[in-house]
XYZ file of C-alpha atoms in Angstrom:
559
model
C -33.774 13.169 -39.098
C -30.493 10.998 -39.316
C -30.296 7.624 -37.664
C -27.332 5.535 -36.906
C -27.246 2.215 -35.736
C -24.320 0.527 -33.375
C -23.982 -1.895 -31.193
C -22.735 0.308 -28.178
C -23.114 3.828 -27.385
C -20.880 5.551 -25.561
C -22.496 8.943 -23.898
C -19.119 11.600 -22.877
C -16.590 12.047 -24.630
C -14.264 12.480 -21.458
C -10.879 10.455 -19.978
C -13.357 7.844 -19.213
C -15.719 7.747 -22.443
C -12.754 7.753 -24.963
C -11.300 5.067 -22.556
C -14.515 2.924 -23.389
C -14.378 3.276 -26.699
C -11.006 2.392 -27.287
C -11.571 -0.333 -25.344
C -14.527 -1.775 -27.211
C -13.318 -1.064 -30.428
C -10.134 -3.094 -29.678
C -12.624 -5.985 -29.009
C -14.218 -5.201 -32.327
C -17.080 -4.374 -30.950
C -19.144 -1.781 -33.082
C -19.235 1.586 -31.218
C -19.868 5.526 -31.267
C -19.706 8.221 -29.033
C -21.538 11.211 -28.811
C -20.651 14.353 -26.597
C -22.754 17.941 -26.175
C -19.401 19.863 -26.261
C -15.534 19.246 -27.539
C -13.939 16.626 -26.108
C -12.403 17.203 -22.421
C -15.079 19.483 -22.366
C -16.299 18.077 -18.798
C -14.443 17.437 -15.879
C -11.572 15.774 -17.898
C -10.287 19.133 -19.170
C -10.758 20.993 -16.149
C -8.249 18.871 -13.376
C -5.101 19.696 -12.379
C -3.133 17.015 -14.378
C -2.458 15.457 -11.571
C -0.942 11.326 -12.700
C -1.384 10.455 -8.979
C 1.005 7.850 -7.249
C -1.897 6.665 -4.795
C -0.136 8.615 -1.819
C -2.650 11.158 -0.930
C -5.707 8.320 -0.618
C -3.258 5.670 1.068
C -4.965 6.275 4.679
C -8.139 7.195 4.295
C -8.741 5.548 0.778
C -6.651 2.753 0.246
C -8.925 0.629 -2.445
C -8.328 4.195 -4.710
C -4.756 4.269 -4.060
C -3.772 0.644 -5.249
C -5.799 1.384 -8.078
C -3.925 4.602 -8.608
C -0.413 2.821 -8.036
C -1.172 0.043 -10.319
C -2.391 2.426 -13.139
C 0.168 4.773 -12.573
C 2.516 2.337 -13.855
C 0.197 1.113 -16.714
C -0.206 4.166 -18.385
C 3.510 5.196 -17.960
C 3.786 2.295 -20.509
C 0.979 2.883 -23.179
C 1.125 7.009 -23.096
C 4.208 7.717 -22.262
C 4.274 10.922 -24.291
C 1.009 12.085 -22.424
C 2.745 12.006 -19.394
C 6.065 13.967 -17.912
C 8.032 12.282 -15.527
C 7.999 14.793 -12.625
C 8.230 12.680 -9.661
C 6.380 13.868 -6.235
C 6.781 15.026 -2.917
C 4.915 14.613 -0.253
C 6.130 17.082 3.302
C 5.458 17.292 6.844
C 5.436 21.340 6.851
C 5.546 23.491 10.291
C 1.699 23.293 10.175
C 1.177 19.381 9.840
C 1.809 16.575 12.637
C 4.681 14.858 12.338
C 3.333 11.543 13.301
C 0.944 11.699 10.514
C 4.340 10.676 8.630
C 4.783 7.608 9.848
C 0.973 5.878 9.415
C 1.290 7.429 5.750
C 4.698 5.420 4.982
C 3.084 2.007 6.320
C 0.026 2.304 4.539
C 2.216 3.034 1.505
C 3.473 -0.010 2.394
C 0.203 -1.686 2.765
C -1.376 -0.753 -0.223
C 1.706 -1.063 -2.891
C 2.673 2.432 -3.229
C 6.007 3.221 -3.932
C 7.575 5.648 -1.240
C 11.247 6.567 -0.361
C 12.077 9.250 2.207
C 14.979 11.615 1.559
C 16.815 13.720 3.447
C 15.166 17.262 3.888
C 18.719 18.708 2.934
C 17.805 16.841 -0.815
C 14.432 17.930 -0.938
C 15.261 21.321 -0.613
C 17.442 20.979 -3.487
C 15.291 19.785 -5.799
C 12.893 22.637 -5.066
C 14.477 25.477 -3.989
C 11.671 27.030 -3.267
C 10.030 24.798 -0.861
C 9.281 25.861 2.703
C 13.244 25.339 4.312
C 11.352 24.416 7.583
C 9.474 21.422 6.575
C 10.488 18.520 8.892
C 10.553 15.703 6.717
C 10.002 14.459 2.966
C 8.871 11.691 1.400
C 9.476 10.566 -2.604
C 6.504 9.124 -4.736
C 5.897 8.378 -8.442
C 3.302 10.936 -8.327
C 3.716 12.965 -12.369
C 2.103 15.318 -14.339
C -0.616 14.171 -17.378
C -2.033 16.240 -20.682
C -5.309 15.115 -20.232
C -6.500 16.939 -23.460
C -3.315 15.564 -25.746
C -4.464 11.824 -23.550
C -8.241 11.909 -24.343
C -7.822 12.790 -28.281
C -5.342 10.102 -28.558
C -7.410 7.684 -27.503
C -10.671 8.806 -29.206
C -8.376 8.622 -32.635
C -6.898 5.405 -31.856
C -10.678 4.019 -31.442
C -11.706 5.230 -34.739
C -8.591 3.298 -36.444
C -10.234 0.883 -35.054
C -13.653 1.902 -36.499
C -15.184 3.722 -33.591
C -17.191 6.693 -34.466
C -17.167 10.461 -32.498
C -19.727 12.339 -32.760
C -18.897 16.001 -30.959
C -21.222 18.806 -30.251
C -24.209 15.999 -30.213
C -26.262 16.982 -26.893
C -28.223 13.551 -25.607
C -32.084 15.141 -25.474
C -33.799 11.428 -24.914
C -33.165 8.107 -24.277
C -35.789 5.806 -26.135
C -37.145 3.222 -23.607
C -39.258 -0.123 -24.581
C -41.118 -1.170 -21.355
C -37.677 -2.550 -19.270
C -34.947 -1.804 -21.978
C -33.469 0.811 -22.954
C -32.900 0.647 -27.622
C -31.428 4.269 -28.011
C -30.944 7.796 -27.936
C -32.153 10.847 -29.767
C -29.634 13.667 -29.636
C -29.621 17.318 -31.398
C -26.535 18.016 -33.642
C -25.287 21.382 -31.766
C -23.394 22.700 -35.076
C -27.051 21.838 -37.499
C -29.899 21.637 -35.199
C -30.281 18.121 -36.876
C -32.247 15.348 -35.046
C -30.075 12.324 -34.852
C -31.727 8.865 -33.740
C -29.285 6.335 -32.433
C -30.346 2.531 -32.690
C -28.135 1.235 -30.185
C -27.756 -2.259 -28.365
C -26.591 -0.971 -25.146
C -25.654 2.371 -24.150
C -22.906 3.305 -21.995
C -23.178 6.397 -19.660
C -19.594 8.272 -18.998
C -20.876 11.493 -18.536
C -19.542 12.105 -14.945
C -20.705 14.701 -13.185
C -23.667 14.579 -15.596
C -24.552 10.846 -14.787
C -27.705 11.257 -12.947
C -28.936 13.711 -15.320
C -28.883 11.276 -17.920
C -30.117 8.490 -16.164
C -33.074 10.737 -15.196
C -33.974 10.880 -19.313
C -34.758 7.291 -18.845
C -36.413 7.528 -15.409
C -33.257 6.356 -13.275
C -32.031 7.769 -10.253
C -28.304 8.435 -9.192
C -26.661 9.987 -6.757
C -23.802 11.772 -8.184
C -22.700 14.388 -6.304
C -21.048 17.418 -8.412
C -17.976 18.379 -5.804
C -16.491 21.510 -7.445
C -12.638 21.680 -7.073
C -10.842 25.193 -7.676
C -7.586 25.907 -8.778
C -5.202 28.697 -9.792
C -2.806 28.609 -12.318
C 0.642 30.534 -11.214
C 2.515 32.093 -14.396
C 5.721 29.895 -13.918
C 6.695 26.877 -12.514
C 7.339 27.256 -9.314
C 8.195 23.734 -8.636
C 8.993 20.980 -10.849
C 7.706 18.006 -8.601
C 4.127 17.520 -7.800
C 4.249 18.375 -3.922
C 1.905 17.809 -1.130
C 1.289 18.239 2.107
C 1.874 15.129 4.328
C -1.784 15.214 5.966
C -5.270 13.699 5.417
C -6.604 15.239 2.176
C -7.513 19.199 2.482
C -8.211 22.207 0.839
C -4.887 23.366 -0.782
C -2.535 21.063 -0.046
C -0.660 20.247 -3.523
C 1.174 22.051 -6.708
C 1.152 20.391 -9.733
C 3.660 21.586 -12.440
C 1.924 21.111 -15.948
C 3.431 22.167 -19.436
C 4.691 25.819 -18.745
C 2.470 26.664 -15.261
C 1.745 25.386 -11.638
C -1.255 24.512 -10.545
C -2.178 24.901 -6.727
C -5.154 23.229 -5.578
C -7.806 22.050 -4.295
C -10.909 23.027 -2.749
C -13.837 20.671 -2.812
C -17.115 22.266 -2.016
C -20.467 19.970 -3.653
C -22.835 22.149 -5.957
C -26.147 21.434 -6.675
C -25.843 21.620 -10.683
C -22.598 20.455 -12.371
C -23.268 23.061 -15.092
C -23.989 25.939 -12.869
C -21.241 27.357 -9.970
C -18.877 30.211 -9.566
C -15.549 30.876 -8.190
C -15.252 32.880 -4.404
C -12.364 35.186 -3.607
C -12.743 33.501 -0.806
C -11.603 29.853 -1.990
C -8.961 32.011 -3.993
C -7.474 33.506 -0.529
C -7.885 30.030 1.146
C -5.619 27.812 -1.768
C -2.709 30.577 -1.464
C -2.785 30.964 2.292
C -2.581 26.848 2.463
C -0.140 27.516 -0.485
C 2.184 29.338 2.401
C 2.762 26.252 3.609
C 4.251 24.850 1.133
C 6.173 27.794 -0.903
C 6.382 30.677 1.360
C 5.355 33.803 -0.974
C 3.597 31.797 -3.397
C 0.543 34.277 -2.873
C 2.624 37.868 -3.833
C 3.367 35.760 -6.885
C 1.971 36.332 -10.283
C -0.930 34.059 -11.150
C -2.814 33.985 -14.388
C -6.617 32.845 -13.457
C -8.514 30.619 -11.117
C -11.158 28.017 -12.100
C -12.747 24.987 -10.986
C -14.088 21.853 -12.538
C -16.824 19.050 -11.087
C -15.814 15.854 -9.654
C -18.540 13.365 -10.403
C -18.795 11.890 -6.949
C -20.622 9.183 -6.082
C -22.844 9.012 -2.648
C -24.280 5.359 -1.805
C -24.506 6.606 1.702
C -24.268 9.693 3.818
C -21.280 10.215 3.917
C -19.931 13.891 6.472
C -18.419 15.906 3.866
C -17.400 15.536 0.282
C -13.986 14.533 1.204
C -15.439 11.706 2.947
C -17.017 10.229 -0.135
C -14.482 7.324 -1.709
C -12.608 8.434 -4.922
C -12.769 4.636 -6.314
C -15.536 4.571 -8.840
C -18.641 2.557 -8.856
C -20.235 0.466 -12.369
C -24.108 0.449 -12.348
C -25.639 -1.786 -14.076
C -29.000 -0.558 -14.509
C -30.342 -4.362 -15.137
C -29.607 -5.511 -11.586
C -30.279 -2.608 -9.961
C -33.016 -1.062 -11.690
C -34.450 -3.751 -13.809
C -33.561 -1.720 -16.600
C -31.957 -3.658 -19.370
C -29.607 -1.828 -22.088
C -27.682 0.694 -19.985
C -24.747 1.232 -17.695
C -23.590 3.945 -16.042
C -19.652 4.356 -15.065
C -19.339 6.954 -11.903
C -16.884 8.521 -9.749
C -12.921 7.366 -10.057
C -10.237 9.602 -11.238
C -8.026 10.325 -14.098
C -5.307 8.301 -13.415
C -8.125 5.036 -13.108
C -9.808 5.725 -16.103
C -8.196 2.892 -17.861
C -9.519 0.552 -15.614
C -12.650 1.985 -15.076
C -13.133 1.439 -18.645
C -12.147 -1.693 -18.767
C -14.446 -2.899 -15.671
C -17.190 -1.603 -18.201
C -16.774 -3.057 -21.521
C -16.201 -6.624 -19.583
C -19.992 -6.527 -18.153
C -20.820 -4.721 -21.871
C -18.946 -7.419 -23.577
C -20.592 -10.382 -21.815
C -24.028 -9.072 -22.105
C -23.233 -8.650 -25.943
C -21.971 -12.465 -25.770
C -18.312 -11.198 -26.950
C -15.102 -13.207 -25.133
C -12.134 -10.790 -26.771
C -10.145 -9.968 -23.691
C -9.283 -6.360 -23.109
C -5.742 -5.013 -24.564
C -5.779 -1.270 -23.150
C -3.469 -2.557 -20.823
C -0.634 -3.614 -22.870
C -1.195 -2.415 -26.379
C 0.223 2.050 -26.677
C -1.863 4.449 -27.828
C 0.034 5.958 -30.829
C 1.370 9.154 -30.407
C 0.111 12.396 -32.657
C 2.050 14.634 -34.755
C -0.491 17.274 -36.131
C 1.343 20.345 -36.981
C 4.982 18.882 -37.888
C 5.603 20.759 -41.320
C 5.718 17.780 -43.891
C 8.994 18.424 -45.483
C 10.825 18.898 -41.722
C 14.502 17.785 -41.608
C 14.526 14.763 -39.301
C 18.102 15.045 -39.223
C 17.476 18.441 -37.326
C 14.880 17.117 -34.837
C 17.834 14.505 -33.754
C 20.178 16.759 -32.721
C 17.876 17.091 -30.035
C 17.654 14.287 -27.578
C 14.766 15.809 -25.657
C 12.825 15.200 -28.901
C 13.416 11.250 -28.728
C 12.302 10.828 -25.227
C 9.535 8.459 -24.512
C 7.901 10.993 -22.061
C 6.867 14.572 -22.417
C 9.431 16.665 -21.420
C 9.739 20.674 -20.584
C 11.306 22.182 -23.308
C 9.848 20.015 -25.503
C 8.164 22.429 -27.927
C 10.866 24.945 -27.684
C 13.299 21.982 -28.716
C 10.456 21.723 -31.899
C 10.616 25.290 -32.456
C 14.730 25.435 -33.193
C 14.785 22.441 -35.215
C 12.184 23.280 -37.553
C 13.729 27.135 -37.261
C 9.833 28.217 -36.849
C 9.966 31.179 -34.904
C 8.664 33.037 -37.656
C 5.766 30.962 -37.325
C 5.051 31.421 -33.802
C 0.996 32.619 -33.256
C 1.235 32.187 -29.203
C 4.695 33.272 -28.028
C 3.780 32.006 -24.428
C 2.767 28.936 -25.237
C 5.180 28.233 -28.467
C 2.350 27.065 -30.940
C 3.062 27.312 -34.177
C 1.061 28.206 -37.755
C 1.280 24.880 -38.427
C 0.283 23.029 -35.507
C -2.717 25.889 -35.314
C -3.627 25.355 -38.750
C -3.788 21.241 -38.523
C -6.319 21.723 -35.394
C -8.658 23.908 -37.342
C -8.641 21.536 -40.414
C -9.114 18.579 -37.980
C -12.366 16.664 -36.781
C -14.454 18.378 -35.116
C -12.976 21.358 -34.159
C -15.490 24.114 -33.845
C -14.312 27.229 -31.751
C -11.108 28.958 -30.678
C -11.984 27.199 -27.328
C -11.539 23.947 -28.612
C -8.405 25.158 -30.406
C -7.089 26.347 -26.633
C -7.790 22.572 -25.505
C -5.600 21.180 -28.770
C -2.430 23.237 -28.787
C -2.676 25.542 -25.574
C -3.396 28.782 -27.380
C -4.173 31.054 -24.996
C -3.070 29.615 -21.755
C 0.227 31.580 -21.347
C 0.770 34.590 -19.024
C -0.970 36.941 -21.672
C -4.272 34.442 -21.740
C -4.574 35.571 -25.299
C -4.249 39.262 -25.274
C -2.068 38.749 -28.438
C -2.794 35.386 -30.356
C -6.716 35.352 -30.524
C -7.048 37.516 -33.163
C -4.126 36.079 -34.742
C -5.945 33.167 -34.027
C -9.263 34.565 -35.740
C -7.549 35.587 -38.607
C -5.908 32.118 -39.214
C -9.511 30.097 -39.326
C -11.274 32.599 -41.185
C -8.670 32.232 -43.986
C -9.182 28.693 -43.641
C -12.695 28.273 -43.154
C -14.238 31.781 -45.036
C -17.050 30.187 -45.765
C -20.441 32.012 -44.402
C -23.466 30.008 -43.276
C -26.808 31.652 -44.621
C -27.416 32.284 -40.974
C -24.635 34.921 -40.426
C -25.099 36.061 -43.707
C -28.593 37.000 -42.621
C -27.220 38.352 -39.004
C -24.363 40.154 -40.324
C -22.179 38.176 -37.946
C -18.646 37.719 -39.431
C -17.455 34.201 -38.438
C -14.057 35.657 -37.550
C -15.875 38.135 -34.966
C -18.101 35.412 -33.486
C -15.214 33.198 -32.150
C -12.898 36.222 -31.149
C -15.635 37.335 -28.941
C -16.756 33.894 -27.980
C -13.068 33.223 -26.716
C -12.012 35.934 -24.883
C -15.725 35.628 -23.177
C -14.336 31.954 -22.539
C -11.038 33.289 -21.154
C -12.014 35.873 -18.915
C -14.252 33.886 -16.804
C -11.873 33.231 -13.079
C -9.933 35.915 -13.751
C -11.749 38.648 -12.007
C -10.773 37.135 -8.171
C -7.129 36.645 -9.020
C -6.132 40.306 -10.431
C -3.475 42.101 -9.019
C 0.034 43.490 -9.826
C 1.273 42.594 -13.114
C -1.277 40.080 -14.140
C -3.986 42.869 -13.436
C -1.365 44.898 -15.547
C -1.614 42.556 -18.573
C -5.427 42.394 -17.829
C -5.548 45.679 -18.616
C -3.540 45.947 -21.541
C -5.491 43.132 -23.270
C -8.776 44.984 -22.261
C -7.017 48.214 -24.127
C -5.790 45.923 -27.011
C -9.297 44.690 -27.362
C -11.697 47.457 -26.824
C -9.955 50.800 -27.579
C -7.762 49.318 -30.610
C -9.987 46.541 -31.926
C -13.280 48.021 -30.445
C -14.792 44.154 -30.257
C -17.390 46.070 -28.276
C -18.729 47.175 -30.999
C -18.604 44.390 -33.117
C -21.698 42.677 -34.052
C -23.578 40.392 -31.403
C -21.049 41.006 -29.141
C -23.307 41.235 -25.818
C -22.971 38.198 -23.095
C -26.353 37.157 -24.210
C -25.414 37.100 -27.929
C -22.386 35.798 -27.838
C -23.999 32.407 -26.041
C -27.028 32.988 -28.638
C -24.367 33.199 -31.688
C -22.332 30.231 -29.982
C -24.681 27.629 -32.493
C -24.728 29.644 -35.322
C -20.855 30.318 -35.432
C -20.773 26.264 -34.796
C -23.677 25.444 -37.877
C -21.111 27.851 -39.924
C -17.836 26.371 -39.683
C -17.870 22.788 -39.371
């Protein structure tokens, strides 16, 4: 059995849980975080990308939508290239009342969100393909966020600062002394290793997954796992994040994000955060609401639906799930329990996460007698540049302004692509990732799966969803990392097979209830590609059962 010893444990390695420990490390506080899958593994790497403005909570939530206004503007400043400048929309369509329009623009007004309305004449411009009958249209500083690119940047910027990040570590106990809780015990996914963590308080960010870890140490919350479904279109059909003008519903937004739109949401509460499915029937209802907004949106060509689990927090009874407040809630298990050592962090949203974790490391901080104020809020988070070759011509890269923007832009990577003249080295032609950038997240920290590779650099997320880059993919780490664990020797199980299997498993789940014209046509060529060329059918452990049963040994193997 390992043991470590730190003065704060951070449990989820989410938006929120990399928030925390960026934020204590700043403080100098001595930290680690430990989380049962990849980072963004959770919730965080299953939204929309949605860097909200506060408009859609400004009537019925408006302590969530000053929070989203003011950190809207905040992290604008310290991720800029996280974040791409997309501006939002909210309409009054053919379906919605008009009047709603005017009690959202004063409580805009009342809450400090920035709104403008604009001529329906200019909206129409900027998205052509908006619904020409909407009746009037309203400008916010909604925009669109890599939450993946956003949570590894601060995770790394917290271990410059000595932080440690422990993936694939699953939380199995927390270790209670009569009315304090002094640790955790987790299991090492990728060894099977016990790890004991000595720990002075412990920090729970798991979301969703909050009450199931407070239950380890006898606590009781009431999260409540809404699941939120979304389909990803092959294109960008807009280029502004647009909503309906209406009280928060089912379908009633498009977010643009890197190469695809997003429409969305449903929000329908499950019982188990780890355990729900996705209906042809939610899939109908997001592209008939869709209508509304783009008229035709549902002949278009979308790639896959699915559906992550907003950790929502129920003090009361509340009538639905869209009546429970998005703000989050800090519970500190001392007060409210009389259980010294642990707080849990619940509810919010992306965009607060900042704040969230900065509401958390003040009560951490004071318990731990520390006074260094928090910095998150003024001091960036340094940008990444895995993948850029190391002898690249700098000269070439600024012939290209887009490249010297602050904020993400689209285009960006295809601007990359001609000044480093890599098109040779393209391994995802949808998604323009590179040798290089594929290679530098296999050889980094933690990486353990082509599924945490799709999370890093987008492999796989293009209008082919991998028919031709995951065995590129496959080849690529297994060249890198052809080292066998005694494990698969003893099973047989090439490493290279194992995660080629494991992915497309991964990919192909949501698929099934969006299939028709030519994305059912790519379907199927990627199911010929893969079973009557490559025959992965027949490829060792290659069942559904096996390929979750392999998951840990292909994990113990590679890392």
């Amino acid at each position: 059995m390992r043991t470590l010893t730190t003065d704060v444990l951070v449990i989820g390695g989410g938006a929120t849980g990399t928030g925390v420990l960026r934020d204590l490390a700043l403080r100098g506080i001595r930290c680690a975080l430990v989380e049962k899958g990849d980072l963004t593994h959770g919730t965080t790497g299953r939204y929309h990308g949605l860097l909200h403005s506060g408009g859609r909570y400004v009537v019925k939530d408006p302590q969530s939508a000053e929070e989203c206004a003011r950190e809207n503007e905040i992290l604008r400043r310290i991720m800029s290239h996280c974040i791409e400048e997309t501006g939002g929309l909210f309409v009054v369509t053919p379906a919605d009342d008009e009047a709603f329009a005017d009690q959202f623009v004063a409580a805009c007004r009342r809450t400090g969100v920035w709104v403008e309305e604009i001529p329906v004449r200019e909206a129409l411009q900027r998205e052509p393909l908006l619904n020409p009958r909407i009746r009037r249209a309203f400008a916010v500083r909604d925009g669109a966020a890599d939450s993946f690119l956003a949570t590894h940047a601060n995770a790394d910027d917290a271990r410059r600062y000595g932080a440690q990040v422990l993936t694939y570590h699953r939380v199995v106990e927390l270790e209670r002394t009569a009315d304090r809780i002094i640790g955790a015990v987790c299991e090492d996914l990728r060894s099977g290793e016990t790890v004991r963590i000595h720990a002075s308080f412990i920090i729970n960010a798991t979301g969703a997954w909050a009450g199931k870890i407070a239950a380890l140490a006898g606590l009781r919350i009431s999260v409540v796992p809404g699941k939120g479904t979304m389909i990803a279109m092959n294109h960008r059909i807009v280029n502004t994040v647009v909503n309906r003008c209406k009280m928060p519903a089912d379908g009633d937004i498009i977010v643009p994000i890197h190469t695809v739109a997003v429409l969305g949401t449903t929000d329908i509460p499950v019982p188990d955060p780890d355990v729900y499915d996705i209906t042809p029937e939610e899939v109908d209802l997001i592209l008939e609401e869709g209508e509304w907004l783009v008229p035709g949106v549902s002949h278009m060509r979308t790639l896959r639906a699915w559906a992550g689990v907003r950790p929502l927090y129920k003090e009361n009874d509340a009538g639905s799930d869209r009546d429970i407040p998005r703000t989050y809630k800090l519970l500190d298990h001392e007060t409210r329990d009389g259980v010294a050592g642990m707080v849990s962090v619940v509810g919010g949203k992306w965009t607060t996460y900042r704040l969230m974790a900065e509401k958390t490391v003040d009560l951490v901080a004071a318990r731990l007698g520390v006074t260094v104020p928090c910095r998150t809020a003024d001091l960036p988070i340094e940008a990444l540049h895995h993948g850029a070759a190391p002898d690249q011509d700098r000269r070439a890269r600024a012939r290209f302004a887009i490249l010297t923007s602050p904020f993400y832009l689209l285009g960006h990577r295809l601007a990359e692509v001609e000044a480093d003249d890599s098109y040779g080295d393209l391994i995802c032609e949808c998604e323009l990732v590179t040798r290089a950038q594929l290679e530098a997240a296999i050889q980094s920290e933690g990486t353990a799966n082509l599924d945490d590779l799709r999370r890093d650099t987008r492999l796989g997320m293009g209008p082919c969803q991998g028919g031709f880059c995951t065995y590129r993919a496959a080849a690529i780490w297994y060249e890198l990392r052809n080292q066998h664990s005694p494990a698969q020797q003893a099973a047989g199980v090439p490493p290279a097979s194992a995660l080629l299997t494991h992915f497309l498993q991964e990919r192909w789940k949501g698929v099934t209830p969006t299939l028709w014209g030519d994305q059912l046509r790519q379907e199927r060529l990627d199911e010929l590609n893969y079973l009557e060329t490559l025959a992965v059918d027949r490829l060792p452990e290659t069942t559904d059962t096996a390929i979750e049963a392999s998951r840990d040994v292909v994990i113990a193997a590679i890392v």
